[in-house]
Short mmCIF file of C-alpha atoms in Angstrom, two decimals:
data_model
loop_
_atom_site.label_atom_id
_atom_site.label_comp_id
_atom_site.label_asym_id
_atom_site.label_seq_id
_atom_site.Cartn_x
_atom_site.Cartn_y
_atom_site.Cartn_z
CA UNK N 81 -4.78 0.55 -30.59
CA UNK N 82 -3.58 -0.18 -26.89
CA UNK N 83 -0.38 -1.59 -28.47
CA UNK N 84 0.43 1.01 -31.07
CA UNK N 85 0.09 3.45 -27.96
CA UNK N 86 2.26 1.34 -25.82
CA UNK N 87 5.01 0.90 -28.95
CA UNK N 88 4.55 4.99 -29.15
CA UNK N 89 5.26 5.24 -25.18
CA UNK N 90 8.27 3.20 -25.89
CA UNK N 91 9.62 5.31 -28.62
CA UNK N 92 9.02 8.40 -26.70
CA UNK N 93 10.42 7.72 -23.59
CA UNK N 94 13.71 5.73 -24.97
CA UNK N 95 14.73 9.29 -26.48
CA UNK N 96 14.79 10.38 -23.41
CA UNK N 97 16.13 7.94 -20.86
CA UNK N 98 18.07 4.60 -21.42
CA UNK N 99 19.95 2.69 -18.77
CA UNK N 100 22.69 5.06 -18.42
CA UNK N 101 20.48 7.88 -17.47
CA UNK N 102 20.99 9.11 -13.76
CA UNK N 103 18.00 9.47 -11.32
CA UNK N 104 17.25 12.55 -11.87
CA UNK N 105 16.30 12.86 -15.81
CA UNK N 106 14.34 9.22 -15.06
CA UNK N 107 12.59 10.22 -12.55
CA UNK N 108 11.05 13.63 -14.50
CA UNK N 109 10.40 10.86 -17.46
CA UNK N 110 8.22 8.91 -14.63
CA UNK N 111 6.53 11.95 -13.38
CA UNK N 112 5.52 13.02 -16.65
CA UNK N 113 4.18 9.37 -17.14
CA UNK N 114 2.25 9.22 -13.88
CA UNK N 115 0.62 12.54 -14.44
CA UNK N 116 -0.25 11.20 -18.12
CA UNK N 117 -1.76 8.17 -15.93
CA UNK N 118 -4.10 10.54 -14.49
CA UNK N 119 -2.32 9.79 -11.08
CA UNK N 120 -3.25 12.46 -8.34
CA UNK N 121 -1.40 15.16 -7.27
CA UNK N 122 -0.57 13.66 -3.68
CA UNK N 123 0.19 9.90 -5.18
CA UNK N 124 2.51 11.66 -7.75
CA UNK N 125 4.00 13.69 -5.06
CA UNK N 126 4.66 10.35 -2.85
CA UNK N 127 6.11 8.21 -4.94
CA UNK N 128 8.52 11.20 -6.58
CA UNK N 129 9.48 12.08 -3.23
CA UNK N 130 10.68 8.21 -2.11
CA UNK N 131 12.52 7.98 -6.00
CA UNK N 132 13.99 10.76 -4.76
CA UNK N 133 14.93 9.46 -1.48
CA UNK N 134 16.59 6.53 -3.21
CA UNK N 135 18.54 8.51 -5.37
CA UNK N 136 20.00 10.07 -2.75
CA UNK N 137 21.68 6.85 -0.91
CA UNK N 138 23.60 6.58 -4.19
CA UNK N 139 26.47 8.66 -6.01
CA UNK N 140 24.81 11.39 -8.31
CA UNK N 141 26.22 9.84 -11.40
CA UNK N 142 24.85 6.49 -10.39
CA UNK N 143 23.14 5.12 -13.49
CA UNK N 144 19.50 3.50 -13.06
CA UNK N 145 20.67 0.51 -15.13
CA UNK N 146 23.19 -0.34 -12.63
CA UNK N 147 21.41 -0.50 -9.50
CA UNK N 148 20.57 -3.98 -8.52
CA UNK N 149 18.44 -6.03 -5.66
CA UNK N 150 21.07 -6.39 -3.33
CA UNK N 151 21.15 -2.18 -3.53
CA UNK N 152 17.69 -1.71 -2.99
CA UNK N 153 17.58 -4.10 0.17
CA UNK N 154 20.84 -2.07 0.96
CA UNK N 155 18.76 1.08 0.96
CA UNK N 156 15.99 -0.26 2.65
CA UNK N 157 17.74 -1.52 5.56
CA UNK N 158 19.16 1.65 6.17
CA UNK N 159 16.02 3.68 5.77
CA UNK N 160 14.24 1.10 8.56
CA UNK N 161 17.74 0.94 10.55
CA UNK N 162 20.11 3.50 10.02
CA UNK N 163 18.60 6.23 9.07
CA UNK N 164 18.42 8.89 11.63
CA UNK N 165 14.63 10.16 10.78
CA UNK N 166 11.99 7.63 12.13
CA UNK N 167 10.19 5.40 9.31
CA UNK N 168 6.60 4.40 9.90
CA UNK N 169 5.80 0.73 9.03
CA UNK N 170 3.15 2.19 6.74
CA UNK N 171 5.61 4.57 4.71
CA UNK N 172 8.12 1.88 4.68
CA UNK N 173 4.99 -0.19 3.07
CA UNK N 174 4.65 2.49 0.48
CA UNK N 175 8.24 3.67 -0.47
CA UNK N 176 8.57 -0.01 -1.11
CA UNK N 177 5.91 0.10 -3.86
CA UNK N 178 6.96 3.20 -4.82
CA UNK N 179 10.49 1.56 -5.83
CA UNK N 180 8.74 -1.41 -7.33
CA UNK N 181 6.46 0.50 -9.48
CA UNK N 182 9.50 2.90 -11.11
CA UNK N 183 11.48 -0.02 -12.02
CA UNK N 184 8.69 -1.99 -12.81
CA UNK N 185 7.82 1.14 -15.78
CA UNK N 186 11.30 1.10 -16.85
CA UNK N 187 11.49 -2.50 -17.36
CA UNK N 188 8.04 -2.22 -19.03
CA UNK N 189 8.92 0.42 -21.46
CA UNK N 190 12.33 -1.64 -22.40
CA UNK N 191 14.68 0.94 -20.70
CA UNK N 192 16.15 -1.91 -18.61
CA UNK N 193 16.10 -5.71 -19.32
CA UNK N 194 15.38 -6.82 -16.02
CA UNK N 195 13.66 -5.28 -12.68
CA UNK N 196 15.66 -5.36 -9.81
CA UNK N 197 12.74 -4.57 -7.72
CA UNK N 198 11.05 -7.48 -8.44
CA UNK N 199 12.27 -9.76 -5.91
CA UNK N 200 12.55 -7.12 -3.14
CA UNK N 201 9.95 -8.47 -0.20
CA UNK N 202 6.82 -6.15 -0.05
CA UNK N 203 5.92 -6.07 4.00
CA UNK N 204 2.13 -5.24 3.74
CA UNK N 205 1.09 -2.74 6.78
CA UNK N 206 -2.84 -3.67 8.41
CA UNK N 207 -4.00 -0.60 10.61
CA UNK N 208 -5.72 -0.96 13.35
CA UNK N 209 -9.51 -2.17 13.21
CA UNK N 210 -11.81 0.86 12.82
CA UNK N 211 -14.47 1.34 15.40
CA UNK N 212 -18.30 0.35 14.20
CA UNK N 213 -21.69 0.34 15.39
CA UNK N 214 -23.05 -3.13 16.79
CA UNK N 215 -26.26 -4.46 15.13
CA UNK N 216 -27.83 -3.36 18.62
CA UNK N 217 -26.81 0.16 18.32
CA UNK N 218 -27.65 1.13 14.39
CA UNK N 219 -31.38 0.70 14.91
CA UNK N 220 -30.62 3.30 18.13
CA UNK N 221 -29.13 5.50 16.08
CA UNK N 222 -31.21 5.40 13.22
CA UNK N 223 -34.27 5.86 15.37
CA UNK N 224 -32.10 8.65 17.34
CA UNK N 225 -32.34 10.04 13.44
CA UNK N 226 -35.58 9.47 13.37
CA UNK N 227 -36.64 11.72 16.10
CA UNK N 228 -35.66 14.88 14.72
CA UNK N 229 -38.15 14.24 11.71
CA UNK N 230 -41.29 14.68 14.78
CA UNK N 231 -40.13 17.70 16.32
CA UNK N 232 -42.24 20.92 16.23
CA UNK N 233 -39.77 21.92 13.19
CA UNK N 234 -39.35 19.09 11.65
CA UNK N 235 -35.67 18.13 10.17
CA UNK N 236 -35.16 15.12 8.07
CA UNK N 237 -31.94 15.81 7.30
CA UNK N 238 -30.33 13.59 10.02
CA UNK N 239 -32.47 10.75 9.36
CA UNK N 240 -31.87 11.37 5.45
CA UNK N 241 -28.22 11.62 6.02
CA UNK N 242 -27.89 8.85 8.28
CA UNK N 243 -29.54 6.27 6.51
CA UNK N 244 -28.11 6.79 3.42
CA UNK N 245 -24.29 6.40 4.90
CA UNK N 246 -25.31 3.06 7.04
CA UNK N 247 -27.56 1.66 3.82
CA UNK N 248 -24.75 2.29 1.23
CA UNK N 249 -21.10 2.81 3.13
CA UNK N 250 -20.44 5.83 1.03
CA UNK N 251 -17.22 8.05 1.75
CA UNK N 252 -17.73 11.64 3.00
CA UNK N 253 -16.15 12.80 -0.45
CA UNK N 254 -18.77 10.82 -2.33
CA UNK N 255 -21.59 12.45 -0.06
CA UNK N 256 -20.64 15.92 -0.99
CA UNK N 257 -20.78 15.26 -4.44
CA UNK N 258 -24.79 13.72 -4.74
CA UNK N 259 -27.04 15.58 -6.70
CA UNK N 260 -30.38 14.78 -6.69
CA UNK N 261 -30.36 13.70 -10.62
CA UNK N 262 -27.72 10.57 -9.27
CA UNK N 263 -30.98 9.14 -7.86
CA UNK N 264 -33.07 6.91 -9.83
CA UNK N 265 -36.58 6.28 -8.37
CA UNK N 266 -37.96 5.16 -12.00
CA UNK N 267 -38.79 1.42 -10.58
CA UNK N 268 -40.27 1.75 -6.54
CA UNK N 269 -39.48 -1.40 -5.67
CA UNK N 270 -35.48 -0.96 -6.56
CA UNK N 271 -33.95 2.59 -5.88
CA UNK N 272 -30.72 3.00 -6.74
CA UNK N 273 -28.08 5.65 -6.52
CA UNK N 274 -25.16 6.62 -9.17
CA UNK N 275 -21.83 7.86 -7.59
CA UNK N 276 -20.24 9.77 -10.16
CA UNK N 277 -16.57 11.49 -10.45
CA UNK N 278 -15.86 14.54 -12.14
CA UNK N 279 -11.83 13.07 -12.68
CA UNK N 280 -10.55 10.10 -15.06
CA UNK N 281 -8.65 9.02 -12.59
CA UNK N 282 -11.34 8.08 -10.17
CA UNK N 283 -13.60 6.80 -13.05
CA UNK N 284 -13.14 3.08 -11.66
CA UNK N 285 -15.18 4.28 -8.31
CA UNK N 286 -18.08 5.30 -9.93
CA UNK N 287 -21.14 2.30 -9.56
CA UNK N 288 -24.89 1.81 -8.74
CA UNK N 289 -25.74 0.99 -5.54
CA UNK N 290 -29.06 -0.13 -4.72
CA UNK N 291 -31.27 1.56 -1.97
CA UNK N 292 -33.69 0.61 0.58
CA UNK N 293 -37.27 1.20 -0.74
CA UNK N 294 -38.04 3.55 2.87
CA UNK N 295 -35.53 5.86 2.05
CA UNK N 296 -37.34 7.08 -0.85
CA UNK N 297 -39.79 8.58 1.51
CA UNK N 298 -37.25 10.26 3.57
CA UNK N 299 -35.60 11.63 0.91
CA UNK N 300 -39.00 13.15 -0.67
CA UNK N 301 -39.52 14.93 3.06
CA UNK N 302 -36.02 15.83 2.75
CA UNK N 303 -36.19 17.50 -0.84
CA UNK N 304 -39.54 19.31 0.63
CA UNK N 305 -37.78 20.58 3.58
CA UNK N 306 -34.40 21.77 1.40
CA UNK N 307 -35.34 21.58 -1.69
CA UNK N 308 -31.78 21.06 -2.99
CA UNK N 309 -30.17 22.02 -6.53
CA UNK N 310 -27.25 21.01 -7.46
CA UNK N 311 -25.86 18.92 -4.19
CA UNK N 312 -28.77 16.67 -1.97
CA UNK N 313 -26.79 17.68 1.12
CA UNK N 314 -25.70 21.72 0.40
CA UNK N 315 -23.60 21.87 3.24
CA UNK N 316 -19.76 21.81 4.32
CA UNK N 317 -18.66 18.17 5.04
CA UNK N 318 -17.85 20.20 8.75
CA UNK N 319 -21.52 20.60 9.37
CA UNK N 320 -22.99 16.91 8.32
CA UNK N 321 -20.04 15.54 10.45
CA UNK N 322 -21.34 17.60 13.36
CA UNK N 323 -25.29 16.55 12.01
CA UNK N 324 -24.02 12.36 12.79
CA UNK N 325 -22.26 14.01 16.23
CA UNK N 326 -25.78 14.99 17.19
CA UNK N 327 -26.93 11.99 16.40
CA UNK N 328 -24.53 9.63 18.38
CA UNK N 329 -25.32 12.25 21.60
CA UNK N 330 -28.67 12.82 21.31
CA UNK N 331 -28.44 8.54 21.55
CA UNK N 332 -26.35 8.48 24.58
CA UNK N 333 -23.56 6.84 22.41
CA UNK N 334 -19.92 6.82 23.63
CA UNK N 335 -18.44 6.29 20.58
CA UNK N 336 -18.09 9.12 17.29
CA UNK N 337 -20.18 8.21 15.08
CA UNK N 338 -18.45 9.49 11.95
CA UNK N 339 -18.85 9.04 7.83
CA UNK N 340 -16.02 6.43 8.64
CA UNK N 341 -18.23 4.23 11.22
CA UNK N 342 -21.10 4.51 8.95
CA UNK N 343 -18.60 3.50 6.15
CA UNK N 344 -17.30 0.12 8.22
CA UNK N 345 -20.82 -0.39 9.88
CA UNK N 346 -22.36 -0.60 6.35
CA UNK N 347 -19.86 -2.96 5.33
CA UNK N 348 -19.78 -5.81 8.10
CA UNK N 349 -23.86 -5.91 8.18
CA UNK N 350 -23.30 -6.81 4.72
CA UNK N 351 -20.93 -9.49 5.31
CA UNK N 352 -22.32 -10.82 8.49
CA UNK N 353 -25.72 -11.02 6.37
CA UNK N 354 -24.10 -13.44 3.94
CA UNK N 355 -23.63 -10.83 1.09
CA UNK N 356 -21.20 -12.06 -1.52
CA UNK N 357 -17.47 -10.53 -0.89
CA UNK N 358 -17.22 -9.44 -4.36
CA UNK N 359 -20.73 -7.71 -3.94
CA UNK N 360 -19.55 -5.37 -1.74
CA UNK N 361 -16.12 -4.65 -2.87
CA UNK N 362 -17.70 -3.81 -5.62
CA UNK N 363 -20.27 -1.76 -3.93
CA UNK N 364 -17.58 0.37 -1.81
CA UNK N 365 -15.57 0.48 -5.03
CA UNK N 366 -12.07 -0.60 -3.85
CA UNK N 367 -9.78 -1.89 -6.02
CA UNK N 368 -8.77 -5.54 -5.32
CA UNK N 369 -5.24 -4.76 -3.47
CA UNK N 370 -6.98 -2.61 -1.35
CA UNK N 371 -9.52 -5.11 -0.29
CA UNK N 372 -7.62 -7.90 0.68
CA UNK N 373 -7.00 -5.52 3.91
CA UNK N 374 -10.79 -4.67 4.34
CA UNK N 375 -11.57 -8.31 4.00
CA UNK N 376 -9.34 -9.51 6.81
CA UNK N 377 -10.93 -6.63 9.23
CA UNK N 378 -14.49 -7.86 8.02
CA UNK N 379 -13.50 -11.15 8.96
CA UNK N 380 -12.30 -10.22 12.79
CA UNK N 381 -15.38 -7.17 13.00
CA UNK N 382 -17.91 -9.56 11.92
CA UNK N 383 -18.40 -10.93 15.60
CA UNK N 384 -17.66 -7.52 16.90
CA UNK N 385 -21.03 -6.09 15.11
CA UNK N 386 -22.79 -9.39 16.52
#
């Protein structure tokens, strides 16, 4: 079936472009094939945008089937040298796969016989090593969290909120989108929590991550306190970031604690406990490419957290 759908592809997009087509009619064909990919809007709009670019350092009849490596280096240089607007090294990294992924589709589709991209260097950009809690200050924080649960009105939300981000490293996206039916308390001793997406294209993120078994009493005290419906934490993402910000002050930390931190922090205490790599790739639900770039910053945060 994948085949007979690739064939159709094929068919369908040959009527449409071959290698004598200009830029511009190839480059709709590839946006209607990236939206049929279930790309989103901004990664459509990105890589368009640097086709588009390209284009433009060639004549406006240029054919796509003529352009070869030595022209796409050609371009490149000039975009990192000559170019009068300033290039970041990261969008330099990304127009770069931009390039090789719309030749890479034509070649794959049989529109041209070979990809002149193919050979064209790919510099990989690292940014800077995010900030994380040390294994000293996460138990301060989480019994900073704690506190709030003891006052004379008692709030587990920080402590509910907290604990979940540092046990799990879940995004700030994937926070907002719980709902107390992703939980699954069926077996005490091994909690776990869905995270679901509502679009195909993020379908590959969604996974089980398992739960410490104390949470399940926070989160009962929680539920009491809220008593939640449709999201666990029905808030704007603006107020839980300013719930952690009360946390990191109320603990005399000089750092932000963030959804980010918590993110990180959650990750090298996994690694620095011996937890298998692929375990918690798998658990943050990165692709591969993109975790080749986490891994190296586990490697040089793991005796940061220590």
């Amino acid at each position: 079936m994948k085949k007979q759908n690739m064939e159709k592809g094929e068919s369908s997009v040959r009527e449409f472009v071959n290698a004598d087509t200009t830029f511009p009619a190839a480059i709709h064909a590839w946006e209607i094939h990236l939206a049929d990919e279930d790309r989103t809007g901004n990664t459509i709009k990105a890589f368009i945008n640097d086709i588009q670019l390209l284009a433009s350092f060639f004549p406006p009849d240029r054919s796509i089937g003529s352009i070869k490596t030595r022209d796409i280096n050609a371009f490149l240089n000039w975009m990192e040298n000559e170019r009068k607007v300033p290039c970041s090294p990261k969008t330099y990294s990304r127009r770069i796969t931009s390039i090789k992924s719309f030749f890479k589709w034509l070649k794959t589709y049989g529109i041209l016989s070979e990809d002149p991209a193919e050979t064209v260097i790919q510099k990989s950009v690292i940014s800077p090593l995010p900030e994380i809690l040390t294994s000293v200050e996460v138990p301060l924080v989480l019994e900073t969290a704690d506190h709030f649960r003891y006052l004379k009105k008692p709030d587990a939300r920080p402590m509910a909120l907290l604990y979940l981000l540092i046990s799990t490293g879940i995004k700030k996206s994937e926070t907002l989108g719980i709902s107390p039916n992703h939980f699954d308390f069926d077996i005490p001793d091994n909690p776990v929590l869905y995270i679901r997406y509502d679009t195909p294209g993020n379908r590959y993120k969604e996974r089980k991550i398992d739960l410490p078994i104390n949470w399940i009493n926070i989160y009962n005290e929680y539920v009491n306190q809220a008593h939640p419906t449709k999201r666990l934490f029905d808030f704007s993402a603006r107020r839980l970031e300013y719930i952690l910000e009360d946390i990191g002050t109320a603990a005399g930390l000089k750092k932000h604690l963030s959804f980010n931190m918590c993110r990180w922090t959650c990750m090298v205490h996994d690694y620095y406990t011996n937890t298998d790599p692929e375990a918690i790739r798998m658990k943050m639900g990165v692709s591969k490419i993109q975790w080749r770039e986490i891994f190296m910053k586990l490697e040089k945060l793991r005796d940061q957290y220590a």
